[in-house]
mmCIF file of C-alpha atoms and ligand atoms in Angstrom:
data_model
loop_
_atom_site.group_PDB
_atom_site.id
_atom_site.type_symbol
_atom_site.label_atom_id
_atom_site.label_comp_id
_atom_site.label_asym_id
_atom_site.label_seq_id
_atom_site.Cartn_x
_atom_site.Cartn_y
_atom_site.Cartn_z
ATOM 1 C CA MET A 110 -89.111 -112.802 -60.402
ATOM 2 C CA PRO A 111 -88.340 -114.747 -57.191
ATOM 3 C CA THR A 112 -88.273 -118.536 -57.285
ATOM 4 C CA GLU A 113 -90.730 -120.442 -55.092
ATOM 5 C CA GLY A 114 -88.072 -121.309 -52.629
ATOM 6 C CA ALA A 115 -86.755 -117.655 -52.178
ATOM 7 C CA THR A 116 -90.556 -116.587 -51.544
ATOM 8 C CA GLN A 117 -91.031 -119.188 -48.993
ATOM 9 C CA SER A 118 -87.668 -118.287 -47.174
ATOM 10 C CA LYS A 119 -88.665 -114.562 -47.104
ATOM 11 C CA GLU A 120 -92.046 -115.336 -45.769
ATOM 12 C CA LYS A 121 -90.240 -117.369 -43.008
ATOM 13 C CA THR A 122 -87.988 -114.603 -42.093
ATOM 14 C CA GLU A 123 -90.927 -112.244 -41.898
ATOM 15 C CA VAL A 124 -92.808 -114.538 -39.590
ATOM 16 C CA ARG A 125 -89.900 -114.940 -37.525
ATOM 17 C CA HIS A 126 -89.193 -111.211 -37.347
ATOM 18 C CA ASP A 127 -92.789 -110.397 -36.436
ATOM 19 C CA ARG A 128 -92.765 -113.158 -33.954
ATOM 20 C CA LEU A 129 -89.720 -111.907 -32.069
ATOM 21 C CA THR A 130 -90.125 -108.157 -31.914
ATOM 22 C CA ASP A 131 -92.016 -105.155 -32.837
ATOM 23 C CA LEU A 132 -89.190 -103.201 -34.000
ATOM 24 C CA LYS A 133 -88.869 -101.993 -37.492
ATOM 25 C CA ARG A 134 -87.235 -104.377 -40.105
ATOM 26 C CA GLU A 135 -84.675 -101.799 -40.981
ATOM 27 C CA GLY A 136 -84.091 -101.054 -37.415
ATOM 28 C CA VAL A 137 -83.359 -104.722 -36.697
ATOM 29 C CA ALA A 138 -80.894 -104.805 -39.639
ATOM 30 C CA GLU A 139 -78.920 -101.673 -38.417
ATOM 31 C CA ILE A 140 -78.909 -102.579 -34.731
ATOM 32 C CA THR A 141 -77.791 -106.175 -35.555
ATOM 33 C CA CYS A 142 -74.925 -104.782 -37.717
ATOM 34 C CA GLU A 143 -73.764 -102.443 -34.986
ATOM 35 C CA LEU A 144 -74.020 -105.368 -32.402
ATOM 36 C CA ARG A 145 -72.026 -107.512 -34.636
ATOM 37 C CA ARG A 146 -69.103 -105.022 -34.909
ATOM 38 C CA LEU A 147 -69.426 -104.340 -31.043
ATOM 39 C CA LEU A 148 -69.128 -108.043 -30.533
ATOM 40 C CA ALA A 149 -65.996 -108.299 -32.678
ATOM 41 C CA ASP A 150 -64.426 -105.350 -30.901
ATOM 42 C CA ALA A 151 -65.258 -107.008 -27.535
ATOM 43 C CA PHE A 152 -63.402 -110.181 -28.480
ATOM 44 C CA ALA A 153 -60.528 -108.285 -29.810
ATOM 45 C CA LEU A 154 -60.244 -106.264 -26.586
ATOM 46 C CA TYR A 155 -60.737 -109.231 -24.556
ATOM 47 C CA LEU A 156 -57.861 -111.180 -26.276
ATOM 48 C CA LYS A 157 -55.567 -107.904 -26.217
ATOM 49 C CA THR A 158 -56.297 -107.572 -22.470
ATOM 50 C CA LYS A 159 -55.305 -111.303 -21.799
ATOM 51 C CA ASN A 160 -52.349 -110.896 -24.114
ATOM 52 C CA PHE A 161 -50.969 -108.011 -21.939
ATOM 53 C CA HIS A 162 -52.177 -109.893 -18.786
ATOM 54 C CA TRP A 163 -50.034 -112.872 -20.008
ATOM 55 C CA HIS A 164 -46.917 -110.921 -20.999
ATOM 56 C CA MET A 165 -46.859 -108.212 -18.305
ATOM 57 C CA ALA A 166 -43.540 -107.826 -16.547
ATOM 58 C CA GLY A 167 -41.487 -105.456 -14.329
ATOM 59 C CA GLN A 168 -41.939 -103.915 -10.943
ATOM 60 C CA HIS A 169 -45.690 -103.864 -10.714
ATOM 61 C CA PHE A 170 -46.267 -107.021 -12.281
ATOM 62 C CA ARG A 171 -48.594 -108.629 -9.754
ATOM 63 C CA ASP A 172 -50.931 -105.464 -9.624
ATOM 64 C CA TYR A 173 -51.126 -105.068 -13.453
ATOM 65 C CA HIS A 174 -51.337 -108.844 -14.062
ATOM 66 C CA LEU A 175 -54.357 -108.957 -11.749
ATOM 67 C CA LEU A 176 -55.955 -105.572 -12.831
ATOM 68 C CA LEU A 177 -55.845 -106.839 -16.503
ATOM 69 C CA ASP A 178 -57.348 -110.260 -15.619
ATOM 70 C CA GLU A 179 -60.350 -108.496 -13.908
ATOM 71 C CA HIS A 180 -60.679 -106.223 -17.055
ATOM 72 C CA ALA A 181 -60.718 -109.296 -19.329
ATOM 73 C CA ASP A 182 -63.262 -111.017 -17.258
ATOM 74 C CA GLN A 183 -65.471 -108.150 -17.545
ATOM 75 C CA VAL A 184 -65.095 -107.631 -21.404
ATOM 76 C CA PHE A 185 -65.645 -111.379 -21.951
ATOM 77 C CA ALA A 186 -68.973 -111.153 -19.842
ATOM 78 C CA MET A 187 -70.260 -108.740 -22.294
ATOM 79 C CA THR A 188 -69.774 -110.797 -25.250
ATOM 80 C CA ASP A 189 -72.546 -113.344 -24.632
ATOM 81 C CA ASP A 190 -75.212 -110.425 -23.878
ATOM 82 C CA ILE A 191 -74.161 -108.649 -27.089
ATOM 83 C CA ALA A 192 -74.478 -111.710 -29.144
ATOM 84 C CA GLU A 193 -77.925 -112.912 -27.594
ATOM 85 C CA ARG A 194 -79.316 -109.372 -27.909
ATOM 86 C CA ALA A 195 -79.055 -109.605 -31.656
ATOM 87 C CA ARG A 196 -80.666 -113.017 -31.579
ATOM 88 C CA LYS A 197 -83.539 -111.707 -29.337
ATOM 89 C CA ILE A 198 -84.512 -109.200 -32.001
ATOM 90 C CA GLY A 199 -84.328 -111.647 -34.963
ATOM 91 C CA GLY A 200 -80.824 -110.851 -36.104
ATOM 92 C CA THR A 201 -77.709 -113.073 -36.368
ATOM 93 C CA THR A 202 -74.225 -112.601 -34.970
ATOM 94 C CA LEU A 203 -70.503 -113.740 -35.357
ATOM 95 C CA ARG A 204 -69.778 -117.267 -36.245
ATOM 96 C CA SER A 205 -65.939 -117.682 -36.229
ATOM 97 C CA ILE A 206 -62.565 -116.155 -35.497
ATOM 98 C CA GLY A 207 -62.561 -115.082 -39.154
ATOM 99 C CA ASP A 208 -65.765 -113.317 -38.751
ATOM 100 C CA ILE A 209 -64.263 -111.415 -35.738
ATOM 101 C CA SER A 210 -61.308 -110.219 -37.642
ATOM 102 C CA ARG A 211 -63.443 -109.067 -40.547
ATOM 103 C CA HIS A 212 -65.689 -106.863 -38.402
ATOM 104 C CA GLN A 213 -63.308 -105.695 -35.556
ATOM 105 C CA ARG A 214 -62.388 -101.933 -35.504
ATOM 106 C CA LEU A 215 -59.897 -102.228 -32.588
ATOM 107 C CA LYS A 216 -56.534 -103.450 -33.834
ATOM 108 C CA ASP A 217 -54.656 -106.418 -32.709
ATOM 109 C CA ASN A 218 -51.068 -106.296 -31.116
ATOM 110 C CA ASP A 219 -48.936 -109.008 -32.087
ATOM 111 C CA ALA A 220 -45.661 -107.338 -30.979
ATOM 112 C CA GLU A 221 -42.990 -109.648 -29.315
ATOM 113 C CA ARG A 222 -42.469 -107.196 -26.486
ATOM 114 C CA ALA A 223 -44.199 -104.093 -25.041
ATOM 115 C CA ALA A 224 -43.270 -101.948 -21.940
ATOM 116 C CA PRO A 225 -45.942 -102.146 -19.268
ATOM 117 C CA LYS A 226 -46.703 -98.477 -19.749
ATOM 118 C CA GLU A 227 -47.181 -99.064 -23.664
ATOM 119 C CA MET A 228 -49.532 -101.815 -22.845
ATOM 120 C CA LEU A 229 -51.610 -99.854 -20.220
ATOM 121 C CA ALA A 230 -51.753 -96.781 -22.620
ATOM 122 C CA GLU A 231 -52.743 -98.788 -25.523
ATOM 123 C CA LEU A 232 -55.576 -100.311 -23.406
ATOM 124 C CA THR A 233 -56.739 -96.996 -22.237
ATOM 125 C CA THR A 234 -56.948 -95.858 -25.997
ATOM 126 C CA ASP A 235 -58.901 -98.913 -26.919
ATOM 127 C CA ASN A 236 -61.268 -98.740 -24.085
ATOM 128 C CA GLN A 237 -61.895 -95.071 -24.925
ATOM 129 C CA ALA A 238 -62.659 -96.148 -28.558
ATOM 130 C CA LEU A 239 -64.820 -98.722 -27.563
ATOM 131 C CA THR A 240 -66.911 -96.182 -25.474
ATOM 132 C CA ARG A 241 -67.378 -94.084 -28.721
ATOM 133 C CA TYR A 242 -68.515 -97.029 -30.507
ATOM 134 C CA PHE A 243 -71.094 -97.952 -27.678
ATOM 135 C CA ARG A 244 -72.135 -94.309 -27.977
ATOM 136 C CA SER A 245 -72.672 -94.455 -31.667
ATOM 137 C CA ALA A 246 -74.637 -97.797 -31.483
ATOM 138 C CA HIS A 247 -76.721 -96.137 -28.739
ATOM 139 C CA GLU A 248 -77.881 -93.308 -31.148
ATOM 140 C CA THR A 249 -78.955 -96.096 -33.649
ATOM 141 C CA CYS A 250 -81.080 -97.853 -30.844
ATOM 142 C CA GLU A 251 -82.702 -94.440 -29.984
ATOM 143 C CA LYS A 252 -83.456 -93.945 -33.713
ATOM 144 C CA TYR A 253 -85.524 -97.076 -33.617
ATOM 145 C CA ASN A 254 -86.686 -96.894 -29.959
ATOM 146 C CA ASP A 255 -84.875 -100.165 -28.931
ATOM 147 C CA VAL A 256 -84.821 -99.291 -25.228
ATOM 148 C CA ALA A 257 -83.704 -102.753 -24.197
ATOM 149 C CA THR A 258 -80.487 -102.718 -26.299
ATOM 150 C CA ALA A 259 -79.807 -98.871 -25.387
ATOM 151 C CA SER A 260 -80.126 -99.758 -21.707
ATOM 152 C CA LEU A 261 -77.569 -102.722 -21.970
ATOM 153 C CA ILE A 262 -75.213 -100.359 -23.770
ATOM 154 C CA GLU A 263 -75.509 -97.803 -20.966
ATOM 155 C CA VAL A 264 -74.132 -100.329 -18.508
ATOM 156 C CA TRP A 265 -71.383 -101.398 -20.746
ATOM 157 C CA ILE A 266 -70.368 -97.595 -21.165
ATOM 158 C CA ASP A 267 -70.150 -97.103 -17.462
ATOM 159 C CA GLN A 268 -68.031 -100.372 -17.260
ATOM 160 C CA THR A 269 -65.814 -99.380 -20.040
ATOM 161 C CA GLU A 270 -65.402 -95.832 -18.759
ATOM 162 C CA ARG A 271 -64.405 -97.504 -15.268
ATOM 163 C CA ARG A 272 -61.528 -99.614 -16.956
ATOM 164 C CA THR A 273 -60.372 -96.343 -18.891
ATOM 165 C CA TRP A 274 -60.282 -94.488 -15.485
ATOM 166 C CA PHE A 275 -58.069 -97.169 -13.743
ATOM 167 C CA LEU A 276 -55.793 -97.557 -16.901
ATOM 168 C CA SER A 277 -55.388 -93.955 -17.482
ATOM 169 C CA GLU A 278 -54.640 -93.271 -13.865
ATOM 170 C CA ILE A 279 -51.915 -95.697 -13.752
ATOM 171 C CA VAL A 280 -50.528 -94.485 -17.054
ATOM 172 C CA GLN A 281 -50.426 -90.812 -15.778
ATOM 173 C CA GLY A 282 -48.675 -91.992 -12.610
ATOM 174 C CA LEU A 283 -45.912 -93.826 -14.805
ATOM 175 C CA ARG A 284 -45.681 -90.731 -16.973
ATOM 176 C CA SER A 285 -45.226 -88.315 -13.857
ATOM 177 C CA SER A 286 -42.675 -90.540 -12.318
ATOM 178 C CA GLU A 287 -40.199 -90.677 -15.263
HETATM 179 FE FE1 FE2 B 435 -54.510 -115.580 -15.899
#
């Protein structure tokens, strides 16, 4: 039997949920979970892109350094919208770096050194994986008719595919010049 405190807290949650959205409660739970993992992946990708921006070297340093800065800015810009989307429907989101590491699916790269081609190829793969995660989250949004989150995700997929395009063209060029 729930305590009085627990009952009150459940009522408060229900009131908050009803006030914020007409989405089904289980929809909010599932979409919030998807958004939390997407946010962790976005932070992981942001830091890896910055890592490679900072540690880039070689003949095309300036081009790659600038490209990765542009990509990092774009990934970082998504983070606030992902987090606030969860709050708008009554969910919660990440609270710390530890929380990011517990939820991220993209892997960190702590290598001391990496060749430019390896860095760009890894970012290509990570951006492709991120597109798959977005697409899967989009399916969850469709299941619960959350058109607003789905519409944001569509824009993020387009941006992520653009980053993938640029990165993969460079990697192909480097491979064919070997
Ligand atoms: Fe910089």
